[in-house]
PDB file of C-alpha atoms and ligand atoms in Angstrom:
ATOM      1  CA  MET A 963     110.107 322.250 100.698  1.00  0.00           C
ATOM      2  CA  THR A 964     107.502 324.946 101.266  1.00  0.00           C
ATOM      3  CA  ALA A 965     108.509 328.373 102.656  1.00  0.00           C
ATOM      4  CA  ASP A 966     107.722 327.260 106.231  1.00  0.00           C
ATOM      5  CA  GLY A 967     109.942 324.168 105.966  1.00  0.00           C
ATOM      6  CA  VAL A 968     107.165 321.593 105.433  1.00  0.00           C
ATOM      7  CA  PRO A 969     108.011 319.013 102.709  1.00  0.00           C
ATOM      8  CA  ALA A 970     106.059 319.861  99.544  1.00  0.00           C
ATOM      9  CA  ALA A 971     103.376 317.399  98.437  1.00  0.00           C
ATOM     10  CA  PRO A 972     104.525 315.351  95.423  1.00  0.00           C
ATOM     11  CA  ARG A 973     103.238 317.073  92.292  1.00  0.00           C
ATOM     12  CA  ALA A 974     101.755 315.107  89.422  1.00  0.00           C
ATOM     13  CA  ARG A 975     102.166 316.445  85.886  1.00  0.00           C
ATOM     14  CA  LEU A 976     101.507 313.782  83.317  1.00  0.00           C
ATOM     15  CA  GLY A 977     100.720 313.489  79.610  1.00  0.00           C
ATOM     16  CA  ALA A 978      97.164 312.587  78.558  1.00  0.00           C
ATOM     17  CA  VAL A 979      97.475 308.780  78.666  1.00  0.00           C
ATOM     18  CA  PRO A 980      99.556 308.530  81.882  1.00  0.00           C
ATOM     19  CA  GLU A 981      97.077 310.997  83.453  1.00  0.00           C
ATOM     20  CA  THR A 982      94.382 308.345  83.097  1.00  0.00           C
ATOM     21  CA  ALA A 983      96.128 306.575  86.003  1.00  0.00           C
ATOM     22  CA  LEU A 984      95.113 309.521  88.217  1.00  0.00           C
ATOM     23  CA  TRP A 985      91.524 309.160  86.984  1.00  0.00           C
ATOM     24  CA  THR A 986      91.331 305.491  88.001  1.00  0.00           C
ATOM     25  CA  LEU A 987      93.153 306.214  91.281  1.00  0.00           C
ATOM     26  CA  TYR A 988      90.684 308.998  92.131  1.00  0.00           C
ATOM     27  CA  HIS A 989      87.635 306.818  91.497  1.00  0.00           C
ATOM     28  CA  ARG A 990      89.094 303.924  93.532  1.00  0.00           C
ATOM     29  CA  ALA A 991      89.692 306.331  96.409  1.00  0.00           C
ATOM     30  CA  VAL A 992      86.148 307.775  96.149  1.00  0.00           C
ATOM     31  CA  GLU A 993      84.786 304.231  96.405  1.00  0.00           C
ATOM     32  CA  ALA A 994      87.244 303.189  99.136  1.00  0.00           C
ATOM     33  CA  ARG A 995      86.187 306.092 101.382  1.00  0.00           C
ATOM     34  CA  ARG A 996      82.602 304.821 101.602  1.00  0.00           C
ATOM     35  CA  PRO A 997      81.644 302.970 104.797  1.00  0.00           C
ATOM     36  CA  ASP A 998      79.979 300.290 102.637  1.00  0.00           C
ATOM     37  CA  THR A 999      82.830 300.129 100.132  1.00  0.00           C
ATOM     38  CA  LEU A1000      83.183 297.311  97.624  1.00  0.00           C
ATOM     39  CA  LEU A1001      86.956 297.844  97.582  1.00  0.00           C
ATOM     40  CA  PRO A1002      88.852 298.687 100.766  1.00  0.00           C
ATOM     41  CA  ASP A1003      91.951 300.526  99.479  1.00  0.00           C
ATOM     42  CA  PRO A1004      93.589 302.718 102.142  1.00  0.00           C
ATOM     43  CA  GLU A1005      96.682 303.266  99.963  1.00  0.00           C
ATOM     44  CA  ALA A1006      94.553 304.821  97.195  1.00  0.00           C
ATOM     45  CA  VAL A1007      92.887 307.126  99.746  1.00  0.00           C
ATOM     46  CA  ARG A1008      96.296 308.135 101.106  1.00  0.00           C
ATOM     47  CA  LEU A1009      97.677 308.899  97.635  1.00  0.00           C
ATOM     48  CA  VAL A1010      94.753 311.118  96.662  1.00  0.00           C
ATOM     49  CA  GLU A1011      95.223 313.046  99.908  1.00  0.00           C
ATOM     50  CA  GLU A1012      99.002 313.405  99.379  1.00  0.00           C
ATOM     51  CA  VAL A1013      99.429 314.149  95.694  1.00  0.00           C
ATOM     52  CA  ASP A1014      99.406 317.776  94.616  1.00  0.00           C
ATOM     53  CA  TYR A1015      96.855 317.491  91.798  1.00  0.00           C
ATOM     54  CA  PRO A1016      93.430 319.132  91.327  1.00  0.00           C
ATOM     55  CA  PHE A1017      91.488 315.833  91.426  1.00  0.00           C
ATOM     56  CA  GLU A1018      88.045 317.313  92.042  1.00  0.00           C
ATOM     57  CA  GLU A1019      88.484 320.131  89.545  1.00  0.00           C
ATOM     58  CA  ARG A1020      89.656 317.720  86.864  1.00  0.00           C
ATOM     59  CA  PHE A1021      87.516 314.623  87.479  1.00  0.00           C
ATOM     60  CA  GLY A1022      84.444 315.929  89.322  1.00  0.00           C
ATOM     61  CA  ASP A1023      82.874 316.311  92.757  1.00  0.00           C
ATOM     62  CA  PRO A1024      83.362 313.080  94.761  1.00  0.00           C
ATOM     63  CA  ASP A1025      79.781 313.401  96.070  1.00  0.00           C
ATOM     64  CA  SER A1026      78.199 313.675  92.614  1.00  0.00           C
ATOM     65  CA  ALA A1027      76.145 310.713  91.388  1.00  0.00           C
ATOM     66  CA  GLY A1028      78.355 310.335  88.285  1.00  0.00           C
ATOM     67  CA  VAL A1029      81.646 310.120  90.186  1.00  0.00           C
ATOM     68  CA  ARG A1030      80.148 307.742  92.763  1.00  0.00           C
ATOM     69  CA  LEU A1031      78.827 305.473  90.023  1.00  0.00           C
ATOM     70  CA  GLN A1032      82.222 305.502  88.276  1.00  0.00           C
ATOM     71  CA  GLY A1033      83.827 304.663  91.622  1.00  0.00           C
ATOM     72  CA  GLN A1034      81.588 301.631  91.965  1.00  0.00           C
ATOM     73  CA  LEU A1035      82.196 300.495  88.372  1.00  0.00           C
ATOM     74  CA  GLN A1036      85.962 300.898  88.801  1.00  0.00           C
ATOM     75  CA  ALA A1037      85.806 298.876  92.011  1.00  0.00           C
ATOM     76  CA  LEU A1038      83.975 296.039  90.245  1.00  0.00           C
ATOM     77  CA  ARG A1039      86.583 295.986  87.463  1.00  0.00           C
ATOM     78  CA  VAL A1040      89.412 296.016  90.017  1.00  0.00           C
ATOM     79  CA  ARG A1041      87.756 293.182  91.971  1.00  0.00           C
ATOM     80  CA  CYS A1042      87.924 291.043  88.805  1.00  0.00           C
ATOM     81  CA  PHE A1043      91.691 291.648  88.577  1.00  0.00           C
ATOM     82  CA  ASP A1044      92.267 291.150  92.304  1.00  0.00           C
ATOM     83  CA  ALA A1045      90.411 287.832  92.196  1.00  0.00           C
ATOM     84  CA  GLU A1046      92.511 286.603  89.253  1.00  0.00           C
ATOM     85  CA  VAL A1047      95.785 287.609  90.918  1.00  0.00           C
ATOM     86  CA  ALA A1048      94.729 286.061  94.240  1.00  0.00           C
ATOM     87  CA  ASP A1049      93.772 282.842  92.457  1.00  0.00           C
ATOM     88  CA  PHE A1050      97.132 282.747  90.646  1.00  0.00           C
ATOM     89  CA  LEU A1051      99.029 283.289  93.913  1.00  0.00           C
ATOM     90  CA  LEU A1052      97.098 280.479  95.596  1.00  0.00           C
ATOM     91  CA  ARG A1053      98.376 278.141  92.864  1.00  0.00           C
ATOM     92  CA  ARG A1054     101.838 279.745  92.490  1.00  0.00           C
ATOM     93  CA  PRO A1055     102.621 281.504  95.818  1.00  0.00           C
ATOM     94  CA  ARG A1056     106.135 282.499  94.696  1.00  0.00           C
ATOM     95  CA  GLY A1057     105.032 283.435  91.196  1.00  0.00           C
ATOM     96  CA  THR A1058     105.644 286.718  89.403  1.00  0.00           C
ATOM     97  CA  VAL A1059     102.855 289.173  88.695  1.00  0.00           C
ATOM     98  CA  VAL A1060     103.788 291.462  85.801  1.00  0.00           C
ATOM     99  CA  CYS A1061     101.631 294.591  85.751  1.00  0.00           C
ATOM    100  CA  LEU A1062     101.718 296.345  82.398  1.00  0.00           C
ATOM    101  CA  GLY A1063     100.613 299.991  82.600  1.00  0.00           C
ATOM    102  CA  GLU A1064     100.249 299.751  86.371  1.00  0.00           C
ATOM    103  CA  GLY A1065     100.202 303.521  86.916  1.00  0.00           C
ATOM    104  CA  LEU A1066      99.326 304.184  90.571  1.00  0.00           C
ATOM    105  CA  GLU A1067      97.395 300.955  91.045  1.00  0.00           C
ATOM    106  CA  THR A1068      97.714 299.811  94.673  1.00  0.00           C
ATOM    107  CA  GLN A1069      96.830 296.190  94.015  1.00  0.00           C
ATOM    108  CA  PHE A1070     100.058 294.897  95.576  1.00  0.00           C
ATOM    109  CA  TRP A1071      98.877 296.185  98.963  1.00  0.00           C
ATOM    110  CA  ARG A1072      95.494 294.516  98.542  1.00  0.00           C
ATOM    111  CA  VAL A1073      96.567 291.042  97.431  1.00  0.00           C
ATOM    112  CA  ASP A1074     100.218 290.438  98.355  1.00  0.00           C
ATOM    113  CA  ASN A1075     100.847 287.072 100.030  1.00  0.00           C
ATOM    114  CA  GLY A1076     104.309 287.935 101.396  1.00  0.00           C
ATOM    115  CA  ARG A1077     106.119 285.751  98.841  1.00  0.00           C
ATOM    116  CA  ALA A1078     105.075 286.869  95.362  1.00  0.00           C
ATOM    117  CA  ARG A1079     107.308 288.903  93.045  1.00  0.00           C
ATOM    118  CA  TRP A1080     105.907 291.974  91.391  1.00  0.00           C
ATOM    119  CA  LEU A1081     107.103 293.727  88.240  1.00  0.00           C
ATOM    120  CA  THR A1082     105.595 297.047  87.143  1.00  0.00           C
ATOM    121  CA  VAL A1083     106.120 298.002  83.488  1.00  0.00           C
ATOM    122  CA  ASP A1084     105.000 301.495  82.543  1.00  0.00           C
ATOM    123  CA  LEU A1085     106.037 304.590  80.592  1.00  0.00           C
ATOM    124  CA  PRO A1086     108.955 306.557  82.097  1.00  0.00           C
ATOM    125  CA  GLU A1087     106.880 309.481  83.428  1.00  0.00           C
ATOM    126  CA  SER A1088     104.407 307.132  85.164  1.00  0.00           C
ATOM    127  CA  VAL A1089     107.232 305.034  86.630  1.00  0.00           C
ATOM    128  CA  GLU A1090     108.957 308.147  87.927  1.00  0.00           C
ATOM    129  CA  LEU A1091     105.761 309.225  89.735  1.00  0.00           C
ATOM    130  CA  ARG A1092     105.071 305.724  91.067  1.00  0.00           C
ATOM    131  CA  GLU A1093     108.621 305.433  92.405  1.00  0.00           C
ATOM    132  CA  ARG A1094     108.157 308.631  94.427  1.00  0.00           C
ATOM    133  CA  LEU A1095     104.670 307.819  95.718  1.00  0.00           C
ATOM    134  CA  LEU A1096     104.805 304.036  96.101  1.00  0.00           C
ATOM    135  CA  PRO A1097     108.483 303.154  96.639  1.00  0.00           C
ATOM    136  CA  PRO A1098     109.012 299.476  95.759  1.00  0.00           C
ATOM    137  CA  GLY A1099     109.723 296.943  98.501  1.00  0.00           C
ATOM    138  CA  PRO A1100     112.274 294.109  98.163  1.00  0.00           C
ATOM    139  CA  ARG A1101     109.961 291.895  96.067  1.00  0.00           C
ATOM    140  CA  GLN A1102     108.784 294.703  93.783  1.00  0.00           C
ATOM    141  CA  ARG A1103     110.533 296.121  90.721  1.00  0.00           C
ATOM    142  CA  LEU A1104     109.704 299.015  88.437  1.00  0.00           C
ATOM    143  CA  LEU A1105     110.692 299.068  84.799  1.00  0.00           C
ATOM    144  CA  ALA A1106     110.374 302.160  82.599  1.00  0.00           C
ATOM    145  CA  CYS A1107     109.547 300.545  79.276  1.00  0.00           C
ATOM    146  CA  SER A1108     106.614 300.579  76.894  1.00  0.00           C
ATOM    147  CA  ALA A1109     104.554 297.395  77.034  1.00  0.00           C
ATOM    148  CA  THR A1110     104.849 297.367  73.240  1.00  0.00           C
ATOM    149  CA  ASP A1111     108.638 297.150  73.469  1.00  0.00           C
ATOM    150  CA  HIS A1112     108.881 293.463  74.285  1.00  0.00           C
ATOM    151  CA  ARG A1113     112.317 293.807  75.885  1.00  0.00           C
ATOM    152  CA  TRP A1114     110.514 293.808  79.253  1.00  0.00           C
ATOM    153  CA  VAL A1115     109.808 290.097  78.712  1.00  0.00           C
ATOM    154  CA  ARG A1116     113.491 289.314  79.289  1.00  0.00           C
ATOM    155  CA  GLU A1117     113.304 290.908  82.745  1.00  0.00           C
ATOM    156  CA  VAL A1118     110.816 288.304  83.986  1.00  0.00           C
ATOM    157  CA  ASP A1119     111.912 285.161  85.817  1.00  0.00           C
ATOM    158  CA  PRO A1120     109.337 282.589  84.668  1.00  0.00           C
ATOM    159  CA  SER A1121     110.548 279.772  86.965  1.00  0.00           C
ATOM    160  CA  GLN A1122     107.806 280.146  89.610  1.00  0.00           C
ATOM    161  CA  GLY A1123     104.942 280.946  87.245  1.00  0.00           C
ATOM    162  CA  VAL A1124     103.861 284.202  85.619  1.00  0.00           C
ATOM    163  CA  LEU A1125     100.607 286.127  85.452  1.00  0.00           C
ATOM    164  CA  VAL A1126     100.608 289.242  83.255  1.00  0.00           C
ATOM    165  CA  THR A1127      97.986 291.877  83.990  1.00  0.00           C
ATOM    166  CA  ALA A1128      97.041 294.836  81.795  1.00  0.00           C
ATOM    167  CA  GLN A1129      94.351 296.825  83.551  1.00  0.00           C
ATOM    168  CA  GLY A1130      93.150 299.912  81.719  1.00  0.00           C
ATOM    169  CA  LEU A1131      95.973 299.682  79.179  1.00  0.00           C
ATOM    170  CA  LEU A1132      95.178 297.853  75.943  1.00  0.00           C
ATOM    171  CA  MET A1133      92.560 300.386  74.768  1.00  0.00           C
ATOM    172  CA  TYR A1134      95.406 302.922  74.410  1.00  0.00           C
ATOM    173  CA  LEU A1135      97.405 300.664  72.070  1.00  0.00           C
ATOM    174  CA  LEU A1136      96.951 300.112  68.332  1.00  0.00           C
ATOM    175  CA  PRO A1137      95.121 296.903  67.340  1.00  0.00           C
ATOM    176  CA  GLY A1138      98.339 295.436  65.844  1.00  0.00           C
ATOM    177  CA  GLU A1139     100.225 296.244  69.053  1.00  0.00           C
ATOM    178  CA  VAL A1140      97.579 294.450  71.132  1.00  0.00           C
ATOM    179  CA  ARG A1141      97.810 291.353  68.965  1.00  0.00           C
ATOM    180  CA  ASP A1142     101.620 291.357  69.057  1.00  0.00           C
ATOM    181  CA  LEU A1143     101.618 291.808  72.831  1.00  0.00           C
ATOM    182  CA  LEU A1144      99.260 288.871  73.421  1.00  0.00           C
ATOM    183  CA  ALA A1145     101.362 286.741  71.067  1.00  0.00           C
ATOM    184  CA  ALA A1146     104.617 287.774  72.795  1.00  0.00           C
ATOM    185  CA  CYS A1147     103.201 286.850  76.220  1.00  0.00           C
ATOM    186  CA  ALA A1148     101.885 283.472  74.992  1.00  0.00           C
ATOM    187  CA  GLU A1149     105.293 282.758  73.463  1.00  0.00           C
ATOM    188  CA  ALA A1150     107.340 283.862  76.484  1.00  0.00           C
ATOM    189  CA  PHE A1151     105.267 282.431  79.346  1.00  0.00           C
ATOM    190  CA  PRO A1152     104.035 278.920  78.475  1.00  0.00           C
ATOM    191  CA  GLY A1153     101.868 277.628  81.320  1.00  0.00           C
ATOM    192  CA  GLY A1154     101.243 281.186  82.488  1.00  0.00           C
ATOM    193  CA  GLY A1155      98.319 283.507  81.971  1.00  0.00           C
ATOM    194  CA  MET A1156      97.239 287.031  81.238  1.00  0.00           C
ATOM    195  CA  VAL A1157      94.298 289.129  82.380  1.00  0.00           C
ATOM    196  CA  PHE A1158      93.217 292.382  80.772  1.00  0.00           C
ATOM    197  CA  ASP A1159      90.163 294.503  80.143  1.00  0.00           C
ATOM    198  CA  ALA A1160      88.685 295.754  76.898  1.00  0.00           C
ATOM    199  CA  VAL A1161      86.257 298.538  76.109  1.00  0.00           C
ATOM    200  CA  PRO A1162      83.533 297.860  73.523  1.00  0.00           C
ATOM    201  CA  ARG A1163      84.135 299.121  69.993  1.00  0.00           C
ATOM    202  CA  ARG A1164      81.471 301.826  70.274  1.00  0.00           C
ATOM    203  CA  PHE A1165      83.063 303.218  73.433  1.00  0.00           C
ATOM    204  CA  ALA A1166      86.499 303.287  71.758  1.00  0.00           C
ATOM    205  CA  ARG A1167      84.999 305.126  68.792  1.00  0.00           C
ATOM    206  CA  LEU A1168      83.424 307.763  71.074  1.00  0.00           C
ATOM    207  CA  ALA A1169      86.818 308.285  72.743  1.00  0.00           C
ATOM    208  CA  ARG A1170      88.521 308.635  69.340  1.00  0.00           C
ATOM    209  CA  GLU A1171      85.911 311.232  68.348  1.00  0.00           C
ATOM    210  CA  GLY A1172      86.568 313.171  71.572  1.00  0.00           C
ATOM    211  CA  ARG A1173      83.011 312.504  72.811  1.00  0.00           C
ATOM    212  CA  LEU A1174      83.870 310.812  76.117  1.00  0.00           C
ATOM    213  CA  ARG A1175      83.729 313.591  78.672  1.00  0.00           C
ATOM    214  CA  SER A1176      82.901 313.834  82.323  1.00  0.00           C
ATOM    215  CA  GLY A1177      82.943 317.312  83.862  1.00  0.00           C
ATOM    216  CA  GLY A1178      85.996 319.113  82.489  1.00  0.00           C
ATOM    217  CA  TYR A1179      87.837 315.889  81.682  1.00  0.00           C
ATOM    218  CA  GLN A1180      88.028 314.342  78.245  1.00  0.00           C
ATOM    219  CA  ALA A1181      89.274 310.768  77.914  1.00  0.00           C
ATOM    220  CA  PRO A1182      92.193 310.373  75.466  1.00  0.00           C
ATOM    221  CA  PRO A1183      91.703 308.490  72.175  1.00  0.00           C
ATOM    222  CA  MET A1184      91.300 304.725  72.452  1.00  0.00           C
ATOM    223  CA  PRO A1185      92.581 303.052  69.269  1.00  0.00           C
ATOM    224  CA  TRP A1186      91.596 299.523  70.344  1.00  0.00           C
ATOM    225  CA  GLY A1187      88.148 298.269  71.257  1.00  0.00           C
ATOM    226  CA  MET A1188      86.662 294.783  71.396  1.00  0.00           C
ATOM    227  CA  ASP A1189      83.057 293.752  71.986  1.00  0.00           C
ATOM    228  CA  ALA A1190      82.596 290.989  74.547  1.00  0.00           C
ATOM    229  CA  ALA A1191      81.120 288.772  71.812  1.00  0.00           C
ATOM    230  CA  GLU A1192      84.532 288.762  70.094  1.00  0.00           C
ATOM    231  CA  GLN A1193      86.511 287.327  73.010  1.00  0.00           C
ATOM    232  CA  GLN A1194      87.051 283.867  71.542  1.00  0.00           C
ATOM    233  CA  ARG A1195      88.712 285.395  68.465  1.00  0.00           C
ATOM    234  CA  LEU A1196      91.647 286.267  70.718  1.00  0.00           C
ATOM    235  CA  ARG A1197      92.788 282.661  70.332  1.00  0.00           C
ATOM    236  CA  THR A1198      93.893 283.469  66.805  1.00  0.00           C
ATOM    237  CA  ALA A1199      96.567 285.867  68.094  1.00  0.00           C
ATOM    238  CA  HIS A1200      98.912 282.926  68.856  1.00  0.00           C
ATOM    239  CA  PRO A1201      98.669 279.117  68.900  1.00  0.00           C
ATOM    240  CA  GLY A1202      99.893 279.202  72.509  1.00  0.00           C
ATOM    241  CA  ILE A1203      96.627 280.827  73.664  1.00  0.00           C
ATOM    242  CA  ALA A1204      94.918 277.699  74.952  1.00  0.00           C
ATOM    243  CA  ALA A1205      91.803 279.144  76.563  1.00  0.00           C
ATOM    244  CA  VAL A1206      89.929 282.437  76.766  1.00  0.00           C
ATOM    245  CA  ARG A1207      87.738 283.012  79.812  1.00  0.00           C
ATOM    246  CA  ASP A1208      85.324 285.853  80.534  1.00  0.00           C
ATOM    247  CA  VAL A1209      85.885 287.202  84.053  1.00  0.00           C
ATOM    248  CA  VAL A1210      82.505 288.132  85.523  1.00  0.00           C
ATOM    249  CA  PRO A1211      82.357 290.968  88.078  1.00  0.00           C
ATOM    250  CA  PRO A1212      80.763 290.405  91.497  1.00  0.00           C
ATOM    251  CA  PRO A1213      77.378 292.059  92.213  1.00  0.00           C
ATOM    252  CA  GLY A1214      77.590 295.772  92.952  1.00  0.00           C
ATOM    253  CA  ARG A1215      75.823 297.888  95.569  1.00  0.00           C
ATOM    254  CA  GLY A1216      72.172 298.873  95.798  1.00  0.00           C
ATOM    255  CA  VAL A1217      69.436 298.099  93.294  1.00  0.00           C
ATOM    256  CA  LEU A1218      71.588 298.994  90.260  1.00  0.00           C
ATOM    257  CA  GLY A1219      74.472 296.874  91.503  1.00  0.00           C
ATOM    258  CA  ALA A1220      72.220 293.916  92.300  1.00  0.00           C
ATOM    259  CA  LEU A1221      70.689 294.113  88.810  1.00  0.00           C
ATOM    260  CA  LEU A1222      74.084 294.275  87.087  1.00  0.00           C
ATOM    261  CA  PRO A1223      74.718 290.491  86.843  1.00  0.00           C
ATOM    262  CA  TYR A1224      71.234 290.071  85.273  1.00  0.00           C
ATOM    263  CA  ALA A1225      71.720 293.013  82.901  1.00  0.00           C
ATOM    264  CA  LEU A1226      74.978 291.435  81.717  1.00  0.00           C
ATOM    265  CA  ARG A1227      73.025 288.355  80.616  1.00  0.00           C
ATOM    266  CA  LEU A1228      70.738 290.302  78.254  1.00  0.00           C
ATOM    267  CA  PRO A1229      71.899 289.496  74.702  1.00  0.00           C
ATOM    268  CA  VAL A1230      72.183 293.140  73.628  1.00  0.00           C
ATOM    269  CA  VAL A1231      74.313 294.025  76.694  1.00  0.00           C
ATOM    270  CA  ARG A1232      76.185 290.715  76.850  1.00  0.00           C
ATOM    271  CA  SER A1233      77.809 291.074  73.454  1.00  0.00           C
ATOM    272  CA  ARG A1234      78.723 294.780  73.684  1.00  0.00           C
ATOM    273  CA  ARG A1235      79.734 295.359  77.290  1.00  0.00           C
ATOM    274  CA  PRO A1236      83.192 296.182  78.649  1.00  0.00           C
ATOM    275  CA  SER A1237      84.940 292.942  79.488  1.00  0.00           C
ATOM    276  CA  VAL A1238      87.699 291.499  81.610  1.00  0.00           C
ATOM    277  CA  VAL A1239      89.330 288.510  79.935  1.00  0.00           C
ATOM    278  CA  HIS A1240      91.704 285.822  81.170  1.00  0.00           C
ATOM    279  CA  LEU A1241      93.981 283.932  78.775  1.00  0.00           C
ATOM    280  CA  ASP A1242      95.653 280.614  79.578  1.00  0.00           C
ATOM    281  CA  PHE A1243      98.960 279.999  77.815  1.00  0.00           C
ATOM    282  CA  ALA A1244      99.625 276.410  76.801  1.00  0.00           C
ATOM    283  CA  VAL A1245     102.698 274.422  77.752  1.00  0.00           C
ATOM    284  CA  PRO A1246     104.086 273.074  74.456  1.00  0.00           C
ATOM    285  CA  GLY A1247     103.111 269.418  74.305  1.00  0.00           C
ATOM    286  CA  GLY A1248     100.946 269.590  77.449  1.00  0.00           C
ATOM    287  CA  PRO A1249      97.634 270.972  78.735  1.00  0.00           C
ATOM    288  CA  ALA A1250      97.480 274.641  79.778  1.00  0.00           C
ATOM    289  CA  GLU A1251      98.263 275.155  83.448  1.00  0.00           C
ATOM    290  CA  ARG A1252      95.242 275.953  85.630  1.00  0.00           C
TER     291      ARG A1252
HETATM  292  C1  LIG B2050      94.140 304.046  82.679  1.00  0.00           C
HETATM  293  S1  LIG B2050      95.774 304.027  83.349  1.00  0.00           S
HETATM  294  C2  LIG B2050      95.629 302.508  84.243  1.00  0.00           C
HETATM  295  C3  LIG B2050      96.518 302.473  85.440  1.00  0.00           C
HETATM  296  C4  LIG B2050      96.272 301.262  86.346  1.00  0.00           C
HETATM  297  N1  LIG B2050      96.492 300.027  85.662  1.00  0.00           N
HETATM  298  C5  LIG B2050      94.873 301.313  86.915  1.00  0.00           C
HETATM  299  O1  LIG B2050      94.023 300.530  86.507  1.00  0.00           O
HETATM  300  O2  LIG B2050      94.646 302.181  87.759  1.00  0.00           O
HETATM  301  C6  LIG B2050      96.806 303.616  81.957  1.00  0.00           C
HETATM  302  C7  LIG B2050      98.241 303.340  82.337  1.00  0.00           C
HETATM  303  O3  LIG B2050      98.890 302.757  81.191  1.00  0.00           O
HETATM  304  C8  LIG B2050     100.146 303.353  81.046  1.00  0.00           C
HETATM  305  N2  LIG B2050     100.541 303.211  79.635  1.00  0.00           N
HETATM  306  C9  LIG B2050     100.017 303.814  78.548  1.00  0.00           C
HETATM  307  N3  LIG B2050     100.638 303.404  77.430  1.00  0.00           N
HETATM  308  C10 LIG B2050     101.565 302.501  77.834  1.00  0.00           C
HETATM  309  C11 LIG B2050     102.526 301.702  77.158  1.00  0.00           C
HETATM  310  N4  LIG B2050     102.652 301.750  75.826  1.00  0.00           N
HETATM  311  N5  LIG B2050     103.306 300.875  77.876  1.00  0.00           N
HETATM  312  C12 LIG B2050     103.182 300.809  79.229  1.00  0.00           C
HETATM  313  N6  LIG B2050     102.302 301.544  79.928  1.00  0.00           N
HETATM  314  C13 LIG B2050     101.507 302.377  79.234  1.00  0.00           C
HETATM  315  C14 LIG B2050      99.958 304.781  81.496  1.00  0.00           C
HETATM  316  O4  LIG B2050     101.189 305.388  81.802  1.00  0.00           O
HETATM  317  C15 LIG B2050      99.060 304.571  82.695  1.00  0.00           C
HETATM  318  O5  LIG B2050      99.821 304.304  83.850  1.00  0.00           O
END
């Protein structure tokens, strides 16, 4: 409570990697506030207004060209994930969506079909903040557990189908941890799928060298990077990975946004761009479900 009896705004104090969830939230909200937004997200806008955190000081002026461009790029990445989840729920309306490293993502409120089950797996400090700001409804559960501690797998009911998402997470894990995680998911959820994003190797190296800055904010180290050209090698992580599919973002806004799908086809960009990837997990003895 404040001195005049008004409830205090929830305060966010997070370590460097969990804080990245505030960075993505901020840019989604910047984009969502635009009248011509690519990603309507009223929950993200509400959170940024409610949380006691110096968003602008930390991540930049919402009206600056850099922050607006990041907002648009974030929205395009998020649209890839939303489309994959929506597609999964069309096929498996009572299925379970497992969101690894979900942070303050508000995807549930954008894509929920009224029947799906939702499991958030994140580090304890992020889960504690999410629980306060986005209290789970009856079909949502929060689990404070590292994605690299595969005990979370046992908390998932696979009977109605499973889609695992890892948005903005794998770059913060070690390469061996990424491989083990993909293998654990393929093993545990035959017939299911997984969608995640990857930053190119060069980008990960810049982050490791402390050279990824915007305004006063420096991105934390990113141990894992993968160029888009390497996607098919993911199949070697486990024999249960039946198919690897590149998830292509929709066109963006304005001239730059309209040119984006063409730019992504240029060989030099195509092989080294950030990517969103979908994996199909095989059913032993049968074709992968899709
Ligand atoms: C860049 S944020 C992404 C948040 C959200 N998915 C989004 O796109 O807005 C990274 C998230 O991963 C979480 N995270 C980092 N390491 C993790 C781990 N080992 N296991 C689970 N979550 C982790 C952080 O707490 C944070 O919520």
